[in-house]
Coordinates of C-alpha atoms (C1' of nucleotides) in Angstrom, one line a residue:
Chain A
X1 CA 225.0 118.7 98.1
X2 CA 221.5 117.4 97.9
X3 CA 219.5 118.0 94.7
X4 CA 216.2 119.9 95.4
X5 CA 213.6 117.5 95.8
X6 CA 211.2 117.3 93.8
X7 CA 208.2 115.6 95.7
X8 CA 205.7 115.7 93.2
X9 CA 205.8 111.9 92.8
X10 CA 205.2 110.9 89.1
X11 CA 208.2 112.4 86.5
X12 CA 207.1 114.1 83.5
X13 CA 209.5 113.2 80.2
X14 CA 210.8 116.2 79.5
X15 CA 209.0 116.9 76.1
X16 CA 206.1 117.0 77.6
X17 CA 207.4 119.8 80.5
X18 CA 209.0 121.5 77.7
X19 CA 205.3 121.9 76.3
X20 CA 204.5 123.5 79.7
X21 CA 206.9 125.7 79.5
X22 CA 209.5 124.5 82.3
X23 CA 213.0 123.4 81.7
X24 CA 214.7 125.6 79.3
X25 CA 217.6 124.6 77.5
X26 CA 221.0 124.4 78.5
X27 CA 223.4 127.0 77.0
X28 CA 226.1 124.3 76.0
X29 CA 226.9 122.5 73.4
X30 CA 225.8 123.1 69.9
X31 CA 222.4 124.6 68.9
X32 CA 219.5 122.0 67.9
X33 CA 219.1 121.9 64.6
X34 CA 215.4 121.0 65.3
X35 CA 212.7 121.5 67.9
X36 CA 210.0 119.5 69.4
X37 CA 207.2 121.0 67.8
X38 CA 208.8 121.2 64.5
X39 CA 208.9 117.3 64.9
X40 CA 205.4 117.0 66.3
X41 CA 203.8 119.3 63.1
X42 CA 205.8 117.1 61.1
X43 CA 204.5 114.0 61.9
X44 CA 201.0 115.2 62.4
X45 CA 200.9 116.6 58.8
X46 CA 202.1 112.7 57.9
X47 CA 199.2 111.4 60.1
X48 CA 196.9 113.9 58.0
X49 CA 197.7 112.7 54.7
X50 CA 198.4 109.3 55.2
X51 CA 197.2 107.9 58.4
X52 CA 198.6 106.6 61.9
X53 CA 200.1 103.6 60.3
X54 CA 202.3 105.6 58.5
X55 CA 204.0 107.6 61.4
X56 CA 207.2 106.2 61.9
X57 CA 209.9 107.6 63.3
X58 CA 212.0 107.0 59.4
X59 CA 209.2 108.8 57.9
X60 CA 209.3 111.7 60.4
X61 CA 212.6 111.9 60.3
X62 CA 211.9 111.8 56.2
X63 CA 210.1 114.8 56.5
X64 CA 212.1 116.6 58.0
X65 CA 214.9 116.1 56.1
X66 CA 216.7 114.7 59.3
X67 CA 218.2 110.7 60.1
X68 CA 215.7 108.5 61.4
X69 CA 218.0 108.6 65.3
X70 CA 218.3 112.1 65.5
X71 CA 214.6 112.5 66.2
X72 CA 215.3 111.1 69.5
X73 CA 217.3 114.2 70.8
X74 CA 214.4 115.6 71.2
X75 CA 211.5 113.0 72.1
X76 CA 212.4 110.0 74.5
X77 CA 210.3 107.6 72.3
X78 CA 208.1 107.3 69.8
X79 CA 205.1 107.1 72.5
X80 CA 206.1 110.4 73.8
X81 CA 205.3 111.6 70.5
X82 CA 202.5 110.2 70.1
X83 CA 201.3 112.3 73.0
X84 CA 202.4 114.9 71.8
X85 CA 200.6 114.4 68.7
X86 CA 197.4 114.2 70.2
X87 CA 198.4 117.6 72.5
X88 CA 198.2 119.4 68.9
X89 CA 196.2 117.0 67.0
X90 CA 193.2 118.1 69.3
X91 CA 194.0 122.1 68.7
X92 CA 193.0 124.6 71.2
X93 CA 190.4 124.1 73.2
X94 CA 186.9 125.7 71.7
X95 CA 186.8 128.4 74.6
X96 CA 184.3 128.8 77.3
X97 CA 180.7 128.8 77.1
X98 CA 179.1 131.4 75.7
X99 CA 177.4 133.6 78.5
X100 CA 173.6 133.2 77.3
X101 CA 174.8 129.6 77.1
X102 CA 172.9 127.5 79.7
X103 CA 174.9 124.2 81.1
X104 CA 173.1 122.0 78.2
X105 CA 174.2 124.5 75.4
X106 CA 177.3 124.8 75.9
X107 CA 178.1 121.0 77.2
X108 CA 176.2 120.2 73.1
X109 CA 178.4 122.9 71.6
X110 CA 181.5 121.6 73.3
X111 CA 180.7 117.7 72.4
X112 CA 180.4 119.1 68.5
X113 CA 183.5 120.5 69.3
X114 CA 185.7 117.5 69.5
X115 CA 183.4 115.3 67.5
X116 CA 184.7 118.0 64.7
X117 CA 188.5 118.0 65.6
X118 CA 187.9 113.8 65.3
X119 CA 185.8 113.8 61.9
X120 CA 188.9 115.7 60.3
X121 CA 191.5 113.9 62.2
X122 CA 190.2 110.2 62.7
X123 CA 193.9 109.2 63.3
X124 CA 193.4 110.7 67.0
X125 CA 191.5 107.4 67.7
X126 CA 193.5 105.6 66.8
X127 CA 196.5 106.2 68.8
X128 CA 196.5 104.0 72.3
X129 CA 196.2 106.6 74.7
X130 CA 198.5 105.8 77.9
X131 CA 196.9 107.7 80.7
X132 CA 194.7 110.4 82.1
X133 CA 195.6 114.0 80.2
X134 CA 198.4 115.5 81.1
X135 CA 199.3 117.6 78.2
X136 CA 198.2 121.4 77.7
X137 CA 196.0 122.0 75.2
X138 CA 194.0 118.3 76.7
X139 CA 193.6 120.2 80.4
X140 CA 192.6 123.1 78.5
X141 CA 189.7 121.1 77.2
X142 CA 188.8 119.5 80.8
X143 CA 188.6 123.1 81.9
X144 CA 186.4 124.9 79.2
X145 CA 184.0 121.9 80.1
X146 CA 183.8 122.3 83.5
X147 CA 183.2 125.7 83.1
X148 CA 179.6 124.8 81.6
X149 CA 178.5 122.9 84.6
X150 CA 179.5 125.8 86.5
X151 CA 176.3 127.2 88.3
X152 CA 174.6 123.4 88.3
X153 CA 173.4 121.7 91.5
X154 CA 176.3 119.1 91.0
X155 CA 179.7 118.2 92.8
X156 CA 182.7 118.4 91.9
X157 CA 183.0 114.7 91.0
X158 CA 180.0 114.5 89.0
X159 CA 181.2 117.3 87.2
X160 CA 184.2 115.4 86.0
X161 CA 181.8 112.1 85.5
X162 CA 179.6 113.7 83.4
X163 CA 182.4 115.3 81.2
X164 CA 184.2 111.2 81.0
X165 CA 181.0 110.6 80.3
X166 CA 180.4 112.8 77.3
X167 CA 183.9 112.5 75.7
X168 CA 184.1 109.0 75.5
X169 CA 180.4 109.2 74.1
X170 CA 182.0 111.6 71.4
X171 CA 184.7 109.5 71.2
X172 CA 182.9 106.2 70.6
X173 CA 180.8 108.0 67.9
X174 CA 183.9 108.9 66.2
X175 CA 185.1 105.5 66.2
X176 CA 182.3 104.2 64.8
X177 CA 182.0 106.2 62.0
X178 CA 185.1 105.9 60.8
X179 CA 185.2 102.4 61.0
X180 CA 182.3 102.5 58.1
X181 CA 184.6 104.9 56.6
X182 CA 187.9 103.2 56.7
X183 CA 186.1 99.7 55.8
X184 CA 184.5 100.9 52.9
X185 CA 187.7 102.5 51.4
X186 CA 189.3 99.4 51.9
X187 CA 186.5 97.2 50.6
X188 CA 186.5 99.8 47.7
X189 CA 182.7 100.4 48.4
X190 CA 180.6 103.2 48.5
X191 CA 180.3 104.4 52.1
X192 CA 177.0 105.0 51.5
X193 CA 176.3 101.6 50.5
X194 CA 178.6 100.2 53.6
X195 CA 175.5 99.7 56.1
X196 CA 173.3 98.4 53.7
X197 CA 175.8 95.9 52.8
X198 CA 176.4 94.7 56.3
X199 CA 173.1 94.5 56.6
X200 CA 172.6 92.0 54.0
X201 CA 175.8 89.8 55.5
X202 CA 174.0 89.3 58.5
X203 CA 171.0 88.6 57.1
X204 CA 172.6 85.9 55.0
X205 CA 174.3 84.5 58.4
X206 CA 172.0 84.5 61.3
X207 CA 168.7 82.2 61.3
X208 CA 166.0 83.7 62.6
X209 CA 165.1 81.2 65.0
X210 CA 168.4 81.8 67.2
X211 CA 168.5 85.3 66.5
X212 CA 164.6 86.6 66.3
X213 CA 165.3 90.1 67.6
X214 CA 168.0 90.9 65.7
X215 CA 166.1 89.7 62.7
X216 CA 163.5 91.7 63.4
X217 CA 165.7 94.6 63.3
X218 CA 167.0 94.0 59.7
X219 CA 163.5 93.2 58.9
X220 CA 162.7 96.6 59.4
X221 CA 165.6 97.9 57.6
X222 CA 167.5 99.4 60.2
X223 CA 170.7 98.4 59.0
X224 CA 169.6 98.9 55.5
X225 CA 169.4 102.1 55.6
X226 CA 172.1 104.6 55.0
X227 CA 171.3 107.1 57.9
X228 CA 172.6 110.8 58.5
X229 CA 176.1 109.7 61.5
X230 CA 175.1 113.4 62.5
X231 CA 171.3 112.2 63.3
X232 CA 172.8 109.0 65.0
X233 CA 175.5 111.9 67.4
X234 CA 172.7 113.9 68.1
X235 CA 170.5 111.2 69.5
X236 CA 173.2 109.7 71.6
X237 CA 173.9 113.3 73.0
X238 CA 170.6 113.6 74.1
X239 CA 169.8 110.7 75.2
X240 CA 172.9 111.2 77.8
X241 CA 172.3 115.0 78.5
X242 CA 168.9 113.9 79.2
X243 CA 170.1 111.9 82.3
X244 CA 172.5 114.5 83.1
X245 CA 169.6 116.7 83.5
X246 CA 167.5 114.1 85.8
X247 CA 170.3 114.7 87.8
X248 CA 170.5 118.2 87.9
X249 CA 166.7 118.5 88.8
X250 CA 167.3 115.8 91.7
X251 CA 169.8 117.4 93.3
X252 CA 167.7 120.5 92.9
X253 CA 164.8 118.9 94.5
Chain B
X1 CA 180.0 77.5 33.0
X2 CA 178.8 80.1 35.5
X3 CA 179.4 79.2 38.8
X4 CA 176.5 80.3 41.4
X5 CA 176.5 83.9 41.7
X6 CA 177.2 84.8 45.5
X7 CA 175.3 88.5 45.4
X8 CA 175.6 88.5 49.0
X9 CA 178.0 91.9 48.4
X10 CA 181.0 91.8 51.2
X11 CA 183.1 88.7 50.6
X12 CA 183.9 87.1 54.3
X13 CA 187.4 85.9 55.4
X14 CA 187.3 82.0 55.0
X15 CA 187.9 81.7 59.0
X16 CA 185.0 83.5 59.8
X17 CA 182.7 81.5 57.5
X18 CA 183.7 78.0 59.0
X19 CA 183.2 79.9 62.5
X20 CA 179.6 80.0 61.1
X21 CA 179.7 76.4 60.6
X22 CA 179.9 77.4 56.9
X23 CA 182.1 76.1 54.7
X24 CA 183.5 72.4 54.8
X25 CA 186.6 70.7 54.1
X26 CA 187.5 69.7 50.9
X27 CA 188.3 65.8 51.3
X28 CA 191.8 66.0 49.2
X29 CA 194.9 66.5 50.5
X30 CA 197.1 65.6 53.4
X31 CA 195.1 66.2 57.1
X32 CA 195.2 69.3 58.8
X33 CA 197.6 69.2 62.1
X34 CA 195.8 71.8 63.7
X35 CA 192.7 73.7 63.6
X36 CA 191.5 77.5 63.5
X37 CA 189.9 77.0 67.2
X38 CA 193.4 75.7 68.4
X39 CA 195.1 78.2 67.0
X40 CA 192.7 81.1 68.8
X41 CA 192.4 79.2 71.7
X42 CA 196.5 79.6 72.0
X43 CA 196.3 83.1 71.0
X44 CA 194.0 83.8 73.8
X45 CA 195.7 82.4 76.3
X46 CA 198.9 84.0 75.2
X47 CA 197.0 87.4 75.5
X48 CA 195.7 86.4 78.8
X49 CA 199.2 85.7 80.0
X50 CA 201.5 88.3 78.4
X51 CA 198.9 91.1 77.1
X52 CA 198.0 91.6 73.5
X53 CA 201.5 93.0 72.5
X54 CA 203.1 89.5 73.0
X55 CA 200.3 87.8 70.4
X56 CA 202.3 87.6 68.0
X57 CA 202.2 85.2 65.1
X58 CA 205.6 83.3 66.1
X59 CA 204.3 83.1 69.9
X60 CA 201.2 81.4 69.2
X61 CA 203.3 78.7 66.8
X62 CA 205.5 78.2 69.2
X63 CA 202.6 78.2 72.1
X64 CA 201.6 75.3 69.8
X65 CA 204.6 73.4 68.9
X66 CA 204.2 74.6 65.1
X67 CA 206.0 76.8 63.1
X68 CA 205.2 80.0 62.1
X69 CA 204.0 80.0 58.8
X70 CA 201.8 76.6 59.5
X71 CA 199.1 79.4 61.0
X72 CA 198.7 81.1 57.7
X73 CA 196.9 77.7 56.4
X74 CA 194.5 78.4 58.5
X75 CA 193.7 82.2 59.2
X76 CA 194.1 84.5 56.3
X77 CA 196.4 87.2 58.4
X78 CA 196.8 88.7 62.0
X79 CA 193.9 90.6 61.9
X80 CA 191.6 87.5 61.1
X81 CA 193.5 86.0 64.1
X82 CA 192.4 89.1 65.9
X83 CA 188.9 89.3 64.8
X84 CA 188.6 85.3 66.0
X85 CA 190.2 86.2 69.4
X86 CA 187.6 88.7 69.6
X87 CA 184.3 86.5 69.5
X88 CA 186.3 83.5 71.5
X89 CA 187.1 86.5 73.9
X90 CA 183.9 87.7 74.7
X91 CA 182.9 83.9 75.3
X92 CA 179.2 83.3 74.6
X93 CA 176.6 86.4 76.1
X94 CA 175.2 86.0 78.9
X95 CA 171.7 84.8 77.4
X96 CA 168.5 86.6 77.5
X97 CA 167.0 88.4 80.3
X98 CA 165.0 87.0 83.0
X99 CA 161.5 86.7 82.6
X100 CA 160.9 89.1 86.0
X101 CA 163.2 91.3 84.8
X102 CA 162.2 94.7 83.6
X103 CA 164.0 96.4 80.3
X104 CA 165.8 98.5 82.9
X105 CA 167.1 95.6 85.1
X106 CA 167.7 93.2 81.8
X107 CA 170.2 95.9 80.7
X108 CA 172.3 96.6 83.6
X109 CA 172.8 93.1 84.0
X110 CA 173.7 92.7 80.3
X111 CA 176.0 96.1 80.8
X112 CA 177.5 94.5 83.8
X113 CA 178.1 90.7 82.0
X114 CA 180.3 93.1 79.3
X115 CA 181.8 95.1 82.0
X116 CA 183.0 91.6 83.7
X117 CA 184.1 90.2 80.4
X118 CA 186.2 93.6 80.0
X119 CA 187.7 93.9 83.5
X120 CA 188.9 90.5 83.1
X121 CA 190.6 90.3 79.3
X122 CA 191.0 93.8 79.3
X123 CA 193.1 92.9 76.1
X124 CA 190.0 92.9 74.2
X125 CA 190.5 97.0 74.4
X126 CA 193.3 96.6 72.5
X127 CA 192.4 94.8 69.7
X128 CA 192.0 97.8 67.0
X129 CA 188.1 96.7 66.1
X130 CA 187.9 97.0 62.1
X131 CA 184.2 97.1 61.7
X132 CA 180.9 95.8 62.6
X133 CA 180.1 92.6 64.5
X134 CA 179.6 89.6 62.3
X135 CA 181.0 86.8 64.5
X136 CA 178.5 84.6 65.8
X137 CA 179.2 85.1 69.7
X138 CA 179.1 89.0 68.9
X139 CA 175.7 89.3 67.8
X140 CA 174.3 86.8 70.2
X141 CA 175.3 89.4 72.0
X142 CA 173.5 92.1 70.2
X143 CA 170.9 89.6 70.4
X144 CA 170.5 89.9 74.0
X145 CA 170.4 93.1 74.3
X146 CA 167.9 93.7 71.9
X147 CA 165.6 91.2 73.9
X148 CA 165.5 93.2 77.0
X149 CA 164.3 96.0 75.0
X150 CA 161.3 93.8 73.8
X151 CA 157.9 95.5 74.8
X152 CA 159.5 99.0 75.0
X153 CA 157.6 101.4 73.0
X154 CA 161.3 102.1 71.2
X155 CA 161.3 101.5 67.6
X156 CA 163.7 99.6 66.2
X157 CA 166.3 101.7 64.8
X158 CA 166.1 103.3 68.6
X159 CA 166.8 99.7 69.9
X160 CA 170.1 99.7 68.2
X161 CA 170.9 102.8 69.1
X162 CA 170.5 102.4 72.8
X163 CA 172.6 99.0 72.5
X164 CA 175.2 100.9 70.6
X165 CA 175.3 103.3 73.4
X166 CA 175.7 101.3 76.4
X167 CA 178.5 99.2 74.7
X168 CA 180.2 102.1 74.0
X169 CA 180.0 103.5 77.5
X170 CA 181.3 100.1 79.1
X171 CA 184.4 99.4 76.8
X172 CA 184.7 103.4 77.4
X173 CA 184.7 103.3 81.2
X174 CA 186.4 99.8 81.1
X175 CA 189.6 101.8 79.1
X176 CA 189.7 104.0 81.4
X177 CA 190.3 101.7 84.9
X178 CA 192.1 99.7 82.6
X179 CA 194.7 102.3 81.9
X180 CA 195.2 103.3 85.5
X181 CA 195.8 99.9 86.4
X182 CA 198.4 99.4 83.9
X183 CA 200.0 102.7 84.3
X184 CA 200.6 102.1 87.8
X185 CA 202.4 98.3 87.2
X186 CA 204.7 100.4 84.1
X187 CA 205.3 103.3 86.5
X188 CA 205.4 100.4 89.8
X189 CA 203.1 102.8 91.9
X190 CA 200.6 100.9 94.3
X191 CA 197.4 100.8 92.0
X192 CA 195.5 103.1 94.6
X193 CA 198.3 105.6 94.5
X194 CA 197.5 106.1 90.7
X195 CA 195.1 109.0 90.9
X196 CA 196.0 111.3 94.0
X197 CA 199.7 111.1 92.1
X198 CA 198.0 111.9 89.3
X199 CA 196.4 114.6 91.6
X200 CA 199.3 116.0 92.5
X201 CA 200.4 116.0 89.2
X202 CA 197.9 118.0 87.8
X203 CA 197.9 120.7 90.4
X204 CA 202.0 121.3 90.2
X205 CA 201.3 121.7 86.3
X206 CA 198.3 124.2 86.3
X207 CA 198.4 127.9 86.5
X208 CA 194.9 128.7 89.3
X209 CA 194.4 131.6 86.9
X210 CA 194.5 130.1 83.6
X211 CA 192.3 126.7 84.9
X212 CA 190.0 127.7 87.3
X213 CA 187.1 125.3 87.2
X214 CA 189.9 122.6 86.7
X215 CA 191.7 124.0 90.1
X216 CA 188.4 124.4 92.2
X217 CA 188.3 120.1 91.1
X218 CA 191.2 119.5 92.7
X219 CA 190.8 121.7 95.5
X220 CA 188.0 119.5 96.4
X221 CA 189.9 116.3 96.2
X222 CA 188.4 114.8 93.9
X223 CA 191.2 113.4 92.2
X224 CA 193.1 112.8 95.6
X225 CA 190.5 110.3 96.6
X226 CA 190.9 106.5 95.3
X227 CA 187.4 105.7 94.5
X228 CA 185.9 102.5 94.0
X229 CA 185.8 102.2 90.2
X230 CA 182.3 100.1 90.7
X231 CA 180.3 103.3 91.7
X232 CA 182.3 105.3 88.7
X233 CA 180.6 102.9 86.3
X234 CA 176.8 102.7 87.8
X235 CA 176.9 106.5 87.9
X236 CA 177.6 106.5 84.4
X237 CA 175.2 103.9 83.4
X238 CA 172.7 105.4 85.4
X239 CA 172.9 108.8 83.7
X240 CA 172.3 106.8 80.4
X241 CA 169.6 104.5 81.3
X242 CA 167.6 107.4 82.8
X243 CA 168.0 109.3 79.4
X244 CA 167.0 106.0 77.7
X245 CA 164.2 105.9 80.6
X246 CA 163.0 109.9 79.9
X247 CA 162.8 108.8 76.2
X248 CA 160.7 105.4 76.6
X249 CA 158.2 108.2 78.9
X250 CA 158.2 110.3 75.7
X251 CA 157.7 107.4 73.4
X252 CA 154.5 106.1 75.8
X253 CA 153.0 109.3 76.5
Chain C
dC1 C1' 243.9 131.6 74.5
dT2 C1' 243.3 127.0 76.1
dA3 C1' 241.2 123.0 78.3
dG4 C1' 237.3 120.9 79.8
dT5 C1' 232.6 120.0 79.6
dT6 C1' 228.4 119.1 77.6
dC7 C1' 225.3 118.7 74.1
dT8 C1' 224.0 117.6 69.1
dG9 C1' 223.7 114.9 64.9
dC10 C1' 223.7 110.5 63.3
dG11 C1' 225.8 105.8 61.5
dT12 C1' 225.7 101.2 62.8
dA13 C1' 223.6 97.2 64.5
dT14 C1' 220.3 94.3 67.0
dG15 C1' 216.3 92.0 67.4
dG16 C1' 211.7 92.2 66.6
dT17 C1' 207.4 92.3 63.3
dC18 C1' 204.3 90.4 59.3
dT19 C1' 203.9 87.8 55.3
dA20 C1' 204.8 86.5 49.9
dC21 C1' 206.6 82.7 47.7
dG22 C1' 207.7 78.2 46.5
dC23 C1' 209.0 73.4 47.4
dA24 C1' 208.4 68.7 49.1
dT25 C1' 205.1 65.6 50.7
dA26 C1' 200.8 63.4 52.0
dA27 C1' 196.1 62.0 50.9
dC28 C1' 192.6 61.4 48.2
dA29 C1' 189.7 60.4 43.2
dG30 C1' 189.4 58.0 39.3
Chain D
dC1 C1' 198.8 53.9 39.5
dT2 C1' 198.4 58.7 38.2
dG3 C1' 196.9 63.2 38.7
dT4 C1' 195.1 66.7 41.7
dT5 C1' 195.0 69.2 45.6
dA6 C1' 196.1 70.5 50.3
dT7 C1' 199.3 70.9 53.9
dG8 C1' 203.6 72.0 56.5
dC9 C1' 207.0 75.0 56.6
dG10 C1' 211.9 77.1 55.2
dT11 C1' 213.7 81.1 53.2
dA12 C1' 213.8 85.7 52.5
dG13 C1' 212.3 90.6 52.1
dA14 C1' 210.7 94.7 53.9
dC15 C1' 209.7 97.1 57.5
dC16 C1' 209.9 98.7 62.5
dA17 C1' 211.9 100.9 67.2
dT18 C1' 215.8 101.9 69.5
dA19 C1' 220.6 101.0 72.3
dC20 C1' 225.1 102.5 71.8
dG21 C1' 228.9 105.2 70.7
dC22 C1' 231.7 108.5 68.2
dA23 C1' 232.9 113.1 66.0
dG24 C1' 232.5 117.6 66.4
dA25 C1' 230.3 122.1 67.9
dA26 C1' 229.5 125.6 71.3
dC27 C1' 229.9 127.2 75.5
dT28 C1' 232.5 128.2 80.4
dA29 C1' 236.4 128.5 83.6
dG30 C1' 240.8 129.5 84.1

DNA sequence: CTAGTTCTGCGTATGGTCTACGCATAACAG
DNA sequence: CTGTTATGCGTAGACCATACGCAGAACTAG
C-alpha cells in the first residue's frame, strides 16, 4: 500500500523533528540509554568550558560516559548536532516587546538580547551555520522580532529585511569582539592592550604615502585607543535603526 | 651583544612580513623550489575549484608536484596559508573613488566591488578570520574606503566605524545567498526552489498560535517568492547608508 | 510460551586531517 | 676545502568523523 505522502518537499533529520515534537519513539527494541538533549547539554557544556574546537564527537561521547559510535543513535551526524547546539546554545527567545515598547525599543532590547547570549557563548559564531533557521527556539526568535515591527508602515518583507539586517549586525559585532578576545589570549596579551597593539603593527607596516587615510586614522589614535565594544554596538545599532526609521517615516509620508 | 630591540609588540608570521616586501633571503643554503605566492596561488585555485574544505595541505602539494611537508618551509601552518589566501583572494581593492563621486556614491560602489569579490570566491566566508587586517591588499582596502569618507564632517574614529559596518553587512548578506545556493546543490533542489521549499517548510513546522507574526510572513508570501538577491542587498545597504547619511546631517548641522 | 522483529549499544576499521622531528643534501662564506 | 645554514621531504603520531556489522534487549503476534 502506498506510504502517505508527505509533500512538504525538503526532509527534516529526525533530531531536529524530534525537537518539534513529532515522531515519537517506536515501542520496540530496547530503551535508549540516552536522549537527544542529554547529548546536546552535554556537548554544549563542553563548548562552554572549552570551546568549539573541542566538540568532538569522542569528547561528547566522554562526557557522557558513553562510546564515541553510540552517539550516533541518536544524531545523524555531527552537523546535526551542531544545529542542535545552536537551537539551545541561543536559549529561549527574550519574549515579546514590552507593551509601552515602541518598534525602536524593543527592536534595541531584542538586538542586546542576542548580542548577550553571543558575549557568553562566543562558540555560537563559530559554528558554520548550514541554512536558514529551522530549529525551535531560532523561529521563536524570528517571531518575538517581528512582533516589534508590528504596527509600523512596513511590509511583510521588509519586516524580515530589517530583522537579517539587525542579526547579522549583532552578529558581526560579536565576531569582532571576540576576535580581540580570542587573539589576545592566544598572544598572551592584555585585551585591553590588543587594539593598541595592532595599532602600532600597522603603523610600523604601511607608508603614509600609499596609505594617507588610513594613516591619518592612527594618527589620531583611533586604533590606539582601548574603546568601550558596548560604545562601538550601540553606535552601529543606531546608526542602522536610524535608516530603519527613514523608512518608516517614508512609507508614512 | 644585544641585538636591535624590535618594540613593535605583536610578532608577525614570517610569510606575512615578506608579503610586505619585508624580510629577504638569507643567501646560504640550497635554492628554494617554490615560493610562498606559488604555494597560495595553488591554494586558491584549489578553493576555487573544490571549495575551501578540499584546501588541504596535501592538495595544494600535490596541486604543485611537491610533497607535503615541502609547504611548511615556506608558510608557518594552515592558518598562515589561510590568512595569505585571504589578501590574494580579495585581489587588490578596487582603488579610490572617482573624483565626481559623492561619499554616498564612492561607498556603494566600494560595498558593491566586496559584494562581487564575495559572490564570486564565496570561499573567502569560510575562512575562520582570526583577527584584524594586516595584509597589504586588506587595508588598501580599508584604504579606499576611508577615502570616500574624506570631506565628511565624520571624525575619524566614526570613519572606521562606518567602514566596519558596511563590511560587515556585505560578507553578512553575501553568507546568506551563499548558503542558499549551496544548500540547494547538497539537497539537489533547483536554486530558485530553495526558499518557497523553505516556505513550505516553515509553515508545516509552526503552530499559527504560538508564531503569529512569523505566520502572517508567510501568509503573505514572502518566503514563497524567489527574489532577486540584488534588490535584498541595496535594501540593506540603503537602510545603512541613510543612517550613516542622518548622522553626517547631525554632524553638519 | 515461543518466534520473529526491531531497535540499541558499541567494537572495529578506514581514510582523512595537521604537523613535530630529523636526516640527507645542496649552496654558499671564508 | 671546510663549516654553516637552508632546503626537500620521509616517517610517524595524534587526532578526527563515520561506515559497517554483530550481540543482545524488548516488544508483538501467534
Amino acid at each position: 500500500m502506498a506510504a502517505k505522502t508527505d509533500d512538504s518537499g525538503p526532509v527534516l533529520p529526525a533530531s531536529i523533528e524530534s525537537a518539534w515534537g513529532l515522531r515519537e519513539r517506536p515501542p520496540k527494541g530496547p530503551r535508549p540509554g540516552m536522549s537527544v538533549p542529554a547529548i546536546v547539554d552535554a556537548a554544549v557544556r563542553v563548548a562552554d568550558a572549552d570551546g568549539l574546537a573541542a566538540v568532538s564527537m569522542s569528547r561528547v561521547a566522554k562526557e557522557l560516559g558513553a562510546a564515541t559510535m553510540a552517539l550516533y543513535r541518536y544524531v545523524g551526524s555531527k552537523d546535526e548536532l551542531l544545529m542542535l547546539m545552536v537551537d539551545t546554545g541561543y536559549g529561549p527567545s527574550p519574549g515579546p516587546p514590552a507593551p509601552e515598547d515602541d518598534w525602536r525599543a524593543g527592536l534595541t532590547r531584542w538586538a542586546w538580547a542576542e548580542h548577550e547570549v553571543l558575549r557568553q557563548r562566543s562558540w555560537l559564531l563559530h559554528v558554520p551555520i548550514s541554512g536558514p533557521p529551522i530549529t525551535p527556539q531560532q523561529l521563536g526568535w524570528m517571531e518575538d522580532g517581528l512582533r516589534c515591527l508590528d504596527g509600523t508602515t512596513l511590509g511583510e518583507g521588509e519586516k524580515m529585511s530589517v530583522l537579517l539586517l539587525i542579526t547579522g549586525y549583532v552578529r558581526n559585532e560579536a565576531t569582532l569582539t571576540s576576535q580581540i578576545a580570542e587573539g589576545s589570549r592566544a598572544a598572551g596579551v592584555d585585551p585591553s592592550e590588543m587594539m593598541p597593539a595592532y595599532g602600532r603593527l600597522v603603523a610600523r607596516l604601511i607608508d603614509p604615502a600609499r596609505f594617507p587615510a588610513l594613516h591619518r586614522v592612527l594618527s589620531a589614535g583611533v586604533l590606539y585607543q582601548d574603546d568601550d565594544p558596548d560604545d562601538e554596538f550601540v553606535f552601529g545599532l543606531d546608526r542602522i535603526l536610524d535608516g530603519v526609521e527613514a523608512l518608516i517615516q517614508r512609507r508614512a509620508g
